Structure formats: C-alpha cells, structure tokens
Coordinates of C-alpha atoms (C1' of nucleotides) in Angstrom, one line a residue:
Chain A
M1 CA 6.3 -0.9 -29.8
K2 CA 2.5 -1.2 -30.0
K3 CA 1.8 2.5 -30.9
S4 CA -1.5 3.0 -32.7
E5 CA -3.9 1.5 -30.1
R6 CA -4.4 4.6 -28.6
V7 CA -8.2 4.4 -27.8
K8 CA -10.8 6.0 -29.8
K9 CA -10.7 9.9 -30.3
T10 CA -14.4 10.4 -29.5
T11 CA -15.4 13.3 -31.4
A12 CA -12.1 14.4 -33.3
K13 CA -10.1 17.4 -31.9
A14 CA -12.9 18.7 -29.3
G15 CA -12.4 16.8 -26.3
I16 CA -8.9 15.3 -27.2
R17 CA -7.3 17.2 -24.3
Q18 CA -9.9 16.1 -21.9
E19 CA -9.5 12.6 -22.9
N20 CA -5.8 12.6 -22.9
E21 CA -5.6 14.2 -19.6
K22 CA -7.8 11.4 -18.4
I23 CA -5.9 8.7 -19.6
I24 CA -2.6 10.2 -18.3
L25 CA -4.0 10.8 -14.9
K26 CA -5.3 7.3 -14.6
A27 CA -1.9 5.8 -15.6
A28 CA -0.2 8.5 -13.2
E29 CA -2.5 7.2 -10.4
S30 CA -1.3 3.8 -10.7
V31 CA 2.4 4.5 -11.0
F32 CA 2.5 6.8 -8.1
A33 CA 0.3 4.5 -6.0
E34 CA 2.9 1.9 -6.7
Y35 CA 6.3 3.9 -6.2
G36 CA 5.3 7.0 -4.6
F37 CA 6.4 10.4 -6.1
R38 CA 10.0 10.2 -6.0
G39 CA 10.0 6.4 -7.3
A40 CA 7.4 7.0 -10.1
T41 CA 9.2 8.3 -13.4
T42 CA 7.3 10.1 -16.2
S43 CA 8.6 7.5 -18.6
M44 CA 6.7 4.7 -16.6
I45 CA 3.6 6.8 -16.7
A46 CA 3.8 7.8 -20.3
E47 CA 4.5 4.1 -21.1
Q48 CA 1.6 3.1 -19.1
A49 CA -0.6 5.7 -20.8
N50 CA 0.6 4.6 -24.0
I51 CA 2.0 7.8 -25.2
P52 CA 5.4 9.2 -25.9
K53 CA 6.8 10.9 -22.8
A54 CA 7.0 14.3 -24.7
N55 CA 3.3 14.1 -25.3
L56 CA 2.6 13.8 -21.5
H57 CA 4.8 16.8 -20.9
Y58 CA 2.6 18.6 -23.3
Y59 CA -0.4 18.0 -21.2
F60 CA 1.3 18.2 -17.9
P61 CA 4.4 20.4 -17.8
T62 CA 6.1 18.9 -14.8
K63 CA 5.9 15.5 -12.7
E64 CA 5.1 17.6 -9.7
A65 CA 2.0 19.2 -11.6
L66 CA 0.8 15.7 -12.7
Y67 CA 1.3 14.4 -9.0
R68 CA -0.8 17.5 -7.5
Q69 CA -3.8 16.8 -10.1
V70 CA -3.7 13.2 -8.9
V71 CA -3.6 13.8 -5.3
D72 CA -6.5 16.6 -5.8
N73 CA -8.7 14.0 -7.4
I74 CA -8.2 11.4 -4.7
F75 CA -9.0 14.2 -2.0
N76 CA -12.3 14.6 -3.9
I77 CA -13.3 11.1 -3.4
W78 CA -12.5 11.3 0.2
L79 CA -14.6 14.2 0.4
Q80 CA -17.3 12.3 -1.0
A81 CA -17.1 9.5 1.4
A82 CA -16.8 12.1 4.2
D83 CA -20.3 13.4 3.3
S84 CA -21.9 10.1 3.8
F85 CA -21.1 10.4 7.7
D86 CA -24.0 12.8 8.3
D87 CA -25.2 14.2 11.5
C88 CA -27.8 11.5 12.1
D89 CA -29.3 10.5 15.3
D90 CA -28.9 7.1 14.9
P91 CA -25.1 5.7 15.3
V92 CA -25.8 2.5 13.7
E93 CA -27.2 4.0 10.6
A94 CA -24.5 6.8 10.3
L95 CA -21.6 4.6 10.8
S96 CA -22.7 1.7 8.7
R97 CA -23.3 4.0 5.9
Y98 CA -19.8 5.6 6.3
I99 CA -18.0 2.2 6.9
E100 CA -19.9 0.8 3.9
K101 CA -18.9 3.8 1.6
K102 CA -15.2 3.7 2.8
M103 CA -15.2 0.0 2.0
D104 CA -16.5 0.6 -1.4
I105 CA -14.0 3.2 -2.1
S106 CA -11.2 0.7 -1.3
R107 CA -12.8 -1.7 -3.6
D108 CA -13.5 0.6 -6.5
N109 CA -10.3 2.9 -6.2
P110 CA -7.5 1.2 -4.6
M111 CA -4.8 3.3 -6.4
G112 CA -6.2 6.4 -5.0
S113 CA -5.9 5.0 -1.5
K114 CA -2.4 3.9 -1.9
V115 CA -1.5 7.4 -3.2
W116 CA -2.8 8.8 -0.2
A117 CA -0.9 6.4 2.0
N118 CA 2.1 7.4 0.5
E119 CA 1.5 10.9 0.6
I120 CA 1.1 10.4 4.3
I121 CA 4.2 8.2 5.0
Q122 CA 6.1 10.8 3.3
R123 CA 4.7 13.5 5.5
A124 CA 2.5 14.9 3.1
P125 CA 4.5 17.3 1.2
V126 CA 1.5 17.9 -1.0
I127 CA -1.7 17.6 1.4
Q128 CA -0.4 18.9 4.5
D129 CA -2.6 21.9 4.1
Y130 CA -5.5 19.7 3.6
L131 CA -5.0 17.8 6.8
E132 CA -4.7 20.8 8.7
T133 CA -7.7 22.4 7.6
T134 CA -10.4 20.4 5.8
L135 CA -9.5 17.1 7.6
K136 CA -8.9 18.4 10.6
D137 CA -12.3 20.5 10.8
W138 CA -14.2 17.6 9.4
T139 CA -12.8 15.1 12.1
E140 CA -13.6 17.6 14.9
S141 CA -17.2 18.0 13.6
R142 CA -17.7 14.2 13.5
A143 CA -16.2 14.0 17.1
V144 CA -19.0 16.2 18.2
I145 CA -21.7 14.1 16.8
I146 CA -19.9 11.1 18.3
R147 CA -19.9 12.6 21.8
R148 CA -23.5 13.5 21.6
W149 CA -24.3 9.6 20.8
I150 CA -22.2 9.0 23.9
A151 CA -24.1 11.7 25.9
Q152 CA -27.3 10.2 24.9
G153 CA -26.3 6.8 25.9
K154 CA -26.4 5.3 22.4
I155 CA -23.0 4.1 22.1
N156 CA -20.3 3.3 24.9
P157 CA -17.9 6.0 26.0
V158 CA -15.1 5.9 23.5
D159 CA -12.8 8.4 22.4
P160 CA -14.1 9.7 18.9
Q161 CA -10.5 10.2 17.4
Y162 CA -9.5 6.6 18.0
L163 CA -12.7 5.4 16.8
L164 CA -12.2 7.4 13.5
Y165 CA -8.8 5.8 13.2
M166 CA -10.0 2.3 13.5
I167 CA -12.4 3.1 10.7
W168 CA -10.1 4.4 8.5
S169 CA -7.3 2.1 9.0
T170 CA -9.5 -1.1 8.7
T171 CA -11.5 0.1 5.6
Q172 CA -8.3 1.5 3.7
H173 CA -6.4 -1.7 4.5
Y174 CA -8.3 -3.5 1.9
A175 CA -7.1 -1.1 -0.6
D176 CA -3.6 -0.6 0.6
F177 CA -2.9 -4.0 1.7
N178 CA -4.6 -5.7 -1.1
H179 CA -1.7 -7.4 -2.5
Q180 CA -1.2 -9.2 1.1
I181 CA -4.8 -10.1 1.4
E182 CA -5.0 -11.5 -1.9
T183 CA -1.8 -13.7 -1.3
L184 CA -3.6 -14.8 2.0
N185 CA -6.6 -15.5 -0.1
G186 CA -4.6 -18.1 -2.1
G187 CA -3.5 -15.8 -4.8
T188 CA -6.9 -14.7 -6.0
P189 CA -8.7 -11.5 -5.1
L190 CA -11.6 -11.3 -2.7
S191 CA -14.7 -12.2 -4.6
D192 CA -17.9 -10.2 -4.3
A193 CA -19.3 -12.4 -1.7
Q194 CA -16.1 -12.5 0.3
Y195 CA -15.9 -8.6 0.2
R196 CA -19.7 -8.5 1.5
V197 CA -18.7 -10.8 4.1
A198 CA -15.6 -8.6 5.1
K199 CA -17.7 -5.4 5.2
D200 CA -20.4 -6.9 7.2
N201 CA -17.6 -8.2 9.7
V202 CA -16.1 -4.7 9.9
I203 CA -19.4 -3.0 10.4
E204 CA -20.7 -5.6 12.9
I205 CA -17.4 -5.6 14.8
I206 CA -17.1 -1.9 15.1
L207 CA -20.7 -1.4 15.9
T208 CA -20.8 -3.9 18.5
G209 CA -17.5 -2.7 19.8
I210 CA -18.8 0.5 20.7
G211 CA -22.0 -0.7 22.0
A212 CA -24.2 0.6 19.4
V213 CA -25.8 -2.8 18.9
Q214 CA -25.8 -5.4 21.6
R215 CA -25.3 -8.5 19.5
R216 CA -26.7 -8.8 16.0
R217 CA -28.3 -11.9 14.7
S218 CA -26.1 -12.6 11.6
N219 CA -23.7 -15.1 11.4
L220 CA -20.4 -13.4 10.3
L221 CA -18.8 -16.6 8.9
Q222 CA -19.1 -17.0 5.2
D223 CA -22.3 -19.3 4.3
N224 CA -21.5 -21.7 1.8
S225 CA -24.3 -21.3 -0.4
P226 CA -23.3 -20.0 -3.6
K227 CA -26.2 -17.4 -3.6
D228 CA -25.1 -14.4 -2.0
Q229 CA -25.7 -11.0 -3.7
Q230 CA -28.7 -9.6 -2.5
E231 CA -28.4 -6.0 -1.6
K232 CA -27.6 -4.7 1.9
G233 CA -30.2 -6.6 3.3
D234 CA -28.4 -6.4 6.3
K235 CA -28.7 -3.1 8.2
A236 CA -30.1 -2.0 11.4
Chain B
M1 CA 24.6 17.1 11.7
K2 CA 27.9 18.3 11.5
K3 CA 30.4 15.7 10.3
S4 CA 32.9 14.3 12.4
E5 CA 30.8 13.2 15.0
R6 CA 30.4 9.8 13.7
V7 CA 29.8 8.0 17.1
K8 CA 32.4 6.2 19.1
K9 CA 34.1 3.2 17.8
T10 CA 33.6 1.0 21.0
T11 CA 36.8 -1.1 20.9
A12 CA 38.8 0.4 17.9
K13 CA 38.9 -2.0 15.1
A14 CA 37.0 -4.7 16.1
G15 CA 33.6 -4.5 15.9
I16 CA 33.8 -1.6 13.6
R17 CA 31.9 -3.5 10.9
Q18 CA 29.2 -4.5 13.1
E19 CA 28.9 -1.0 14.5
N20 CA 28.8 0.9 11.0
E21 CA 26.3 -1.9 9.3
K22 CA 24.0 -1.1 12.3
I23 CA 24.5 2.6 11.4
I24 CA 24.0 2.3 8.1
L25 CA 20.7 0.2 8.5
K26 CA 19.2 2.3 10.8
A27 CA 19.5 5.0 8.0
A28 CA 18.5 2.8 5.5
E29 CA 15.3 2.0 7.4
S30 CA 14.1 5.3 7.6
V31 CA 14.8 6.4 4.1
F32 CA 13.5 3.4 2.6
A33 CA 10.5 3.8 4.8
E34 CA 9.7 7.2 3.5
Y35 CA 10.6 7.0 -0.2
G36 CA 10.3 3.2 -0.9
F37 CA 13.0 1.2 -2.8
R38 CA 12.8 3.0 -6.1
G39 CA 12.5 6.6 -4.3
A40 CA 15.5 6.0 -1.9
T41 CA 18.8 6.8 -3.0
T42 CA 22.2 5.8 -1.5
S43 CA 23.4 9.2 -1.3
M44 CA 20.6 9.8 1.0
I45 CA 20.9 7.0 3.1
A46 CA 24.6 7.6 3.2
E47 CA 24.0 11.2 4.2
Q48 CA 21.6 10.2 7.0
A49 CA 24.2 7.8 8.3
N50 CA 26.9 10.4 8.1
I51 CA 29.2 8.4 5.8
P52 CA 30.6 8.9 2.2
K53 CA 28.4 7.1 -0.3
A54 CA 31.6 5.0 -1.2
N55 CA 31.7 4.0 2.4
L56 CA 28.2 2.6 2.4
H57 CA 29.1 0.6 -0.6
Y58 CA 31.9 -0.8 1.1
Y59 CA 29.6 -2.4 3.6
F60 CA 26.7 -3.1 1.5
P61 CA 27.6 -3.7 -2.2
T62 CA 24.4 -3.0 -4.0
K63 CA 21.2 -0.9 -2.9
E64 CA 19.2 -3.9 -3.2
A65 CA 21.3 -5.9 -0.8
L66 CA 21.0 -3.1 1.7
Y67 CA 17.1 -3.3 1.2
R68 CA 16.9 -6.9 1.6
Q69 CA 18.7 -6.6 5.1
V70 CA 16.4 -4.0 6.1
V71 CA 13.5 -6.1 5.3
D72 CA 14.5 -9.1 6.9
N73 CA 15.2 -7.5 10.2
I74 CA 11.5 -6.1 10.0
F75 CA 10.2 -9.5 9.4
N76 CA 11.9 -10.6 12.5
I77 CA 10.2 -7.9 14.6
W78 CA 7.1 -9.0 13.1
L79 CA 7.9 -12.6 14.0
Q80 CA 8.4 -11.6 17.5
A81 CA 5.1 -10.0 17.6
A82 CA 3.4 -13.0 16.2
D83 CA 4.6 -15.0 19.0
S84 CA 2.7 -13.2 21.6
F85 CA -0.5 -14.5 20.2
D86 CA -0.3 -17.6 21.7
D87 CA -2.5 -21.0 21.8
C88 CA -4.3 -19.6 24.9
D89 CA -7.7 -20.7 26.2
D90 CA -8.7 -17.0 27.0
P91 CA -9.1 -15.0 24.0
V92 CA -9.4 -11.7 26.1
E93 CA -6.0 -12.7 27.3
A94 CA -4.3 -13.9 24.1
L95 CA -5.7 -10.9 21.9
S96 CA -5.1 -8.2 24.5
R97 CA -1.5 -9.2 24.5
Y98 CA -1.2 -9.4 20.8
I99 CA -2.9 -6.2 20.4
E100 CA -0.7 -4.4 23.0
K101 CA 2.5 -5.8 21.6
K102 CA 1.6 -4.8 17.9
M103 CA 0.8 -1.1 19.4
D104 CA 4.2 -1.1 21.0
I105 CA 5.8 -1.9 17.9
S106 CA 4.0 0.8 16.1
R107 CA 5.3 3.0 18.6
D108 CA 9.0 1.8 18.9
N109 CA 9.5 0.9 15.3
P110 CA 7.3 3.0 13.1
M111 CA 9.9 2.9 10.2
G112 CA 10.0 -0.7 10.0
S113 CA 6.2 -0.7 9.7
K114 CA 6.2 1.8 6.8
V115 CA 9.1 -0.1 5.1
W116 CA 6.5 -3.2 5.1
A117 CA 3.8 -1.1 4.0
N118 CA 5.6 0.1 1.1
E119 CA 6.7 -3.5 0.2
I120 CA 3.0 -4.6 0.3
I121 CA 1.9 -1.5 -1.8
Q122 CA 4.8 -2.4 -4.3
R123 CA 3.4 -5.9 -4.5
A124 CA 6.1 -7.4 -2.1
P125 CA 8.8 -7.8 -4.7
V126 CA 11.3 -9.0 -1.7
I127 CA 9.0 -10.5 0.6
Q128 CA 6.5 -12.4 -1.4
D129 CA 7.9 -15.8 -0.3
Y130 CA 7.3 -15.0 3.1
L131 CA 3.7 -14.2 2.8
E132 CA 3.2 -17.1 1.0
T133 CA 4.8 -19.2 3.3
T134 CA 5.5 -18.1 6.9
L135 CA 2.8 -15.4 7.0
K136 CA 0.2 -17.7 5.5
D137 CA 0.8 -20.5 8.0
W138 CA 0.8 -18.3 11.0
T139 CA -2.4 -16.8 9.8
E140 CA -4.2 -20.1 9.3
S141 CA -2.8 -21.4 12.7
R142 CA -4.3 -18.6 14.5
A143 CA -7.5 -18.9 12.6
V144 CA -7.8 -22.4 13.9
I145 CA -7.5 -20.9 17.5
I146 CA -10.3 -18.3 16.8
R147 CA -12.4 -20.8 15.5
R148 CA -12.2 -22.8 18.6
W149 CA -13.1 -19.9 20.6
I150 CA -16.2 -19.4 18.6
A151 CA -17.0 -23.1 18.8
Q152 CA -16.8 -22.7 22.5
G153 CA -18.8 -19.9 22.8
K154 CA -16.1 -17.4 24.0
I155 CA -16.6 -15.3 21.3
N156 CA -19.2 -14.0 18.5
P157 CA -18.9 -16.0 15.2
V158 CA -16.7 -13.9 13.1
D159 CA -14.6 -14.6 10.2
P160 CA -11.0 -14.9 11.6
Q161 CA -9.3 -13.6 8.6
Y162 CA -11.2 -10.4 8.7
L163 CA -10.7 -10.0 12.5
L164 CA -7.1 -10.4 11.9
Y165 CA -7.0 -7.7 9.1
M166 CA -8.6 -5.3 11.5
I167 CA -6.1 -5.7 14.3
W168 CA -3.0 -5.5 11.9
S169 CA -4.6 -2.4 10.1
T170 CA -5.8 -0.6 13.2
T171 CA -2.2 -1.2 15.1
Q172 CA -0.2 -0.4 12.0
H173 CA -1.9 2.6 11.3
Y174 CA -0.4 4.3 14.3
A175 CA 2.9 3.7 12.6
D176 CA 2.2 4.2 9.0
F177 CA -0.1 7.1 9.5
N178 CA 1.5 8.7 12.2
H179 CA 2.1 11.8 10.4
Q180 CA -1.6 12.3 10.0
I181 CA -2.2 11.6 13.7
E182 CA 0.2 13.8 14.7
T183 CA -1.3 16.7 12.6
L184 CA -4.8 16.0 13.9
N185 CA -3.3 16.1 17.4
G186 CA -2.3 19.7 16.8
G187 CA 1.1 18.9 15.5
T188 CA 2.6 17.3 18.4
P189 CA 3.0 13.5 18.7
L190 CA 0.7 11.3 20.8
S191 CA 1.9 11.4 24.5
D192 CA 2.4 8.5 26.6
A193 CA -0.9 9.0 28.1
Q194 CA -2.8 9.4 24.7
Y195 CA -1.0 6.4 23.5
R196 CA -2.0 4.6 26.3
V197 CA -5.8 5.6 25.8
A198 CA -5.5 4.8 22.0
K199 CA -4.2 1.3 22.9
D200 CA -7.1 0.8 25.4
N201 CA -9.6 2.0 23.0
V202 CA -8.5 -0.3 20.4
I203 CA -8.3 -3.2 22.7
E204 CA -11.5 -2.6 24.1
I205 CA -13.5 -1.9 20.9
I206 CA -12.3 -5.1 19.2
L207 CA -12.9 -7.4 22.3
T208 CA -16.3 -6.0 22.9
G209 CA -16.8 -6.2 19.0
I210 CA -16.3 -10.0 18.8
G211 CA -18.2 -10.5 22.2
A212 CA -15.3 -11.6 24.2
V213 CA -16.3 -9.1 26.6
Q214 CA -19.8 -7.7 27.5
R215 CA -18.7 -4.1 28.3
R216 CA -16.1 -3.2 30.5
R217 CA -15.8 -1.1 33.3
S218 CA -13.4 1.6 32.0
N219 CA -14.4 4.8 30.6
L220 CA -12.4 5.3 27.5
L221 CA -12.5 8.9 27.1
Q222 CA -9.5 10.7 28.1
D223 CA -9.7 12.1 31.5
N224 CA -9.9 15.9 31.0
S225 CA -6.8 17.2 32.5
P226 CA -6.5 20.7 31.2
K227 CA -3.6 19.7 28.8
D228 CA -5.8 19.0 25.7
Q229 CA -5.6 20.3 22.3
Q230 CA -6.1 23.9 21.8
E231 CA -3.0 25.5 20.4
K232 CA -3.6 27.0 17.1
G233 CA -7.0 28.0 16.6
D234 CA -6.9 27.9 12.7
K235 CA -10.5 27.5 11.4
A236 CA -12.3 28.8 8.7
Chain C
dT1 C1' 59.7 -3.1 13.2
dT2 C1' 57.2 -4.8 9.0
dA3 C1' 53.7 -7.2 6.7
dT4 C1' 48.8 -7.9 6.1
dT5 C1' 44.2 -7.0 6.4
dT6 C1' 40.7 -4.2 7.2
dC7 C1' 38.7 0.3 6.5
dC8 C1' 38.0 4.7 4.3
dT9 C1' 37.0 8.1 0.4
dG10 C1' 37.5 11.6 -3.5
dA11 C1' 37.2 11.0 -8.1
dC12 C1' 35.3 8.9 -11.8
dC13 C1' 31.8 6.5 -15.1
dA14 C1' 27.7 4.6 -17.4
dT15 C1' 22.9 4.8 -17.2
dT16 C1' 18.5 7.1 -16.0
dT17 C1' 15.9 11.1 -15.1
dG18 C1' 12.8 15.3 -15.7
dG19 C1' 12.5 18.3 -19.0
dT20 C1' 13.0 20.7 -23.8
dC21 C1' 12.6 21.9 -28.7
dA22 C1' 11.9 22.4 -33.5
dA23 C1' 10.0 20.0 -36.9
dG24 C1' 6.0 17.8 -37.8
dT25 C1' 0.7 16.5 -38.2
dT26 C1' -4.2 17.0 -37.6
dA27 C1' -8.5 19.4 -37.4
dC28 C1' -11.4 23.2 -37.3
dG29 C1' -13.0 28.1 -38.9
dC30 C1' -13.1 30.7 -42.9
Chain D
dG1 C1' -9.1 25.5 -50.6
dC2 C1' -6.0 28.1 -46.6
dG3 C1' -4.5 29.8 -42.2
dT4 C1' -4.0 28.8 -37.6
dA5 C1' -4.3 26.7 -33.5
dA6 C1' -3.8 22.4 -31.3
dC7 C1' -1.8 18.1 -30.9
dT8 C1' 2.4 14.7 -31.6
dT9 C1' 7.0 13.2 -31.3
dG10 C1' 12.1 11.9 -32.0
dA11 C1' 16.3 13.7 -30.6
dC12 C1' 18.6 15.8 -27.2
dC13 C1' 20.5 17.7 -22.7
dA14 C1' 22.1 18.8 -17.9
dA15 C1' 21.5 16.7 -13.5
dA16 C1' 20.9 12.8 -10.7
dT17 C1' 21.7 8.0 -9.8
dG18 C1' 23.9 3.3 -8.6
dG19 C1' 28.2 1.7 -8.5
dT20 C1' 33.6 1.5 -9.3
dC21 C1' 38.4 2.1 -8.4
dA22 C1' 42.8 3.1 -6.9
dG23 C1' 45.1 4.8 -3.5
dG24 C1' 45.7 6.0 1.3
dA25 C1' 45.0 5.4 6.4
dA26 C1' 44.7 2.6 10.7
dA27 C1' 44.8 -1.7 13.2
dT28 C1' 46.4 -5.9 14.1
dA29 C1' 49.6 -10.0 13.5
dA30 C1' 54.7 -11.4 12.8

DNA sequence: TTATTTCCTGACCATTTGGTCAAGTTACGC
DNA sequence: GCGTAACTTGACCAAATGGTCAGGAAATAA
C-alpha cells in the first residue's frame, strides 16, 4: 500500500545495509516483544518495517537469526545497566544509581524489556547460556558487595539475591506492565513528572527497606505544583 | 506420556465433560503461559492434554474460547488474592497477609501468572475490560486505605499506586521469572526453606521501606546450613 | 432390547507460515 | 559509458495451523 515512504537513504548505497538492518531490527523488537518468538511472524515484522517480506529475508536469512540479533542487542543494554552498579563503598549511592538506570531503561526501551521477559517465560531458549555465565557471575559479584555492606553495618542483613530480584522486578515492571499502568492511570502514559515520582518512590522504599537510610526528608506524594523537572536533585 | 493413561473417568459418563474440560484447561494454561495466545497451537495443547486435537475442539470450539476461559480462571485467582488485602487498621497485618498470599499464588500457580503477564504485554486484548473496571476500582479503594494509614502516621508518605506496583511486580516475579531464578539458584528450584526466606525478605523490605516497622528482629539471611549452592563450579 | 444422547477421532480443508527464487533495479568503480 | 556487485520484490512452495465432519463407540433412557 503506502510503499515509497521508506525513509531517506542517507548516502546512497554506502550504508544502506546498516540503515535497513536497523529499521528491521527495530520493527522486529516491537513485534517479538508483543508476540514472543513463536507468535511473531516475519510478515508482521516486514510490514512494520515497511518493506516486502522477501527483502527482510535478504538481510536476515531466518526468523531465528533475526531474533538472536534482537536478543543480543537487549543483552548489551542490560550489561550497560549492570555497569552502573559499581563497587562503591556507599550503598545509597550505588543502589540509587543502579535503580535509576534501570528505571530509565524501562522508560526508554520498553520493548527490549518485554522481549527479555518473553525469553525468560519461554525458559530462555536463546539466552540460557548468558544466564548461566554472565548473569550468574555478575549476580554473585554484586552479592559479595552487598554482603560487605551488611558486614560493615551499612545496611540491614538481607539476602542479596532477593534484594536483587526486587530491584529487577520493580524496575522492569514499568516496561513490561506498562499497558496496565497506563490503564490504571486513566488511559494515559505516566508523565515525566509522574515517572520521576515513581522512581523516587522505588528508590526510597528500597533504600529505606534495607536500612540504608533511616527515613528521608522528601515527601513522596506527588506535589501538585506544575513545576517539576529539575535534575536528580534528590539523592544522598 | 504414553497414550492411554488418560486419567480415570471417575463415575463413567456423568462428569466426563467436567473432567475433560479441566484437563484441557490445565494443559491450555501451561501452553498459553509459555507461548502466548498467538504462539500457542491447539495441537500443542491437545498433545499436552493427551487427547486428539479434534476432541479438544469438541469441548472448546475455538482457540479463543479456550483462551478466554483460561484467562477468566486466572482473574478469579487474582480476585481471591485481592480479598486478602482487607480494610484493616494495621498496615503491617494487612500488607503482610496480602504479600504472603501473592507469594503463595506465585508458587502454586506460576502458569496463571505468566498468562496474565502475556496478556498485559500484548495490551490486554481479552482482559482490558477487567483492568478498566474491577482492577481500577480495587486499586483505588486500596489507595484510600493506604492514604489513611499515611494520615494516621502509621506509614511514611508514599504514593499508594507505586507501592502497589512494587508489591505486584516483586511477588509476581517469582512466578514469571521463575526460570531465571532457578538458573541463578544453580539449576534447582527454590526449596521451601528458600521460598520462606524470599517471602520474609520481601515482606520485611517493603514494610520497613514504607516505615510500617522500624527494624525487625529477624535476620533475613539464610541460615547457613551446609546445603547451599555449590554444584557446578562453572566460571570463566 | 432399542432409541437417544453424548463422546471420540482419523481424515480432510482453507489459510497462514517461514523461506526461496529468478528476474529485475540501483549504485559504484572503472 | 560498461560491468559488477549490492539491493529489491512479486510469485511461488511445502509445511503448519485452526477448524470441520462423518462415522463410530459408549453410556443412559425407554
């Protein structure tokens, strides 16, 4: 139908492959996010990318190859977030930064999070390997840091593994269940201000919950002043 | 797995329908959970239920009708959990009970939770109506209770909506991401003892996080009985 | 017994699916 | 210009899919 609105070709032939792969990957991400690997069809993806299906198969020979590439990209984003949880002496700083980063990712890349969720629900046919190696190692290394904080009396004795699950689930919920949140918000997406409040609530409750802070000054209820956009002026 | 071990027929003809519908629904739940509506096939479900596909269609004329029934059952379980969050003066009691109930459901009915997750990710084609009515009303009524607790100084000022999201996500994570948790647990499911610890951690961190308790006595670390994760020393 | 209703299922069908292919078109190096 | 490599795509195919159907088996009613 609408066929020639295919997006500009930057500098002619050079870069066409790169450009088109990007378009296809983006379309694939959103279709895989919504329907999972089995439920997604290459026609849907092609349509979303606004190219003929045969063209899609020119760039990605099989549905599985395309899916793998999508999942790979997502894992890289995950790694990026993981880096922000550094080996820092201050749990408030390290955890605030990590949670904030994860919340940002949920907002900026909700489709990726959904693809990940689908992968796990389907028992990780593609990323099982990552889970057993990279993710497991990372988790254990963070557990060491958390246990050190506990030993130093900086936070309450909590089981690191369950604390991490809480952080993952809470932050990713804003991507994966975004539709439900939107519905409960009257059918409109969370505004920037609301998202800021959500973030603050999450950080505050978790940090307070593990005894990293006693009780913070800020009122976590949404203030009704229209002005609310200053940077992360709230921290430790 | 064989073929004719189809389960006993209780009392012959009477109740056959009921019996078979139950078997089919259970099979359908697990297949829909793993692959979503589109990704699931009626053959897979029939196979899982150990009946010919044509027989499945005798009881449930279409895939969609079957799916609707599955989703309906899940929503009823959700309602059951919702009831346990009653209008109680004590936030510690009300929230402990609710979180515990949700954790129990995640353990006893992980497939249901996954079907729900898939539904939301797919933008609730079937349950949108519930979200806008039952779920929304319930959420708002609980928000009132939470705000009252805040006004009474029983908990810190937090935004009720985000607190609820945290409870939902954290508890449901144990069902939806059960495979990831299992992998990180060395490939074995959480034991009863571990699950107990997980529950306690969740309850404790959230209740402490909102200031409902100051700091509780229990040590949330798993008692160090020799049986801990140390099977495969894979590493890099 | 026979009649009637319910249940069971192999064979079948139209549509959708992932993927191919051959005949093009476009861009770049020469 | 011309050749070649990269890109594009309508038409096509075999397999899988949701669903049907006719005929048979089993249970109950008469």
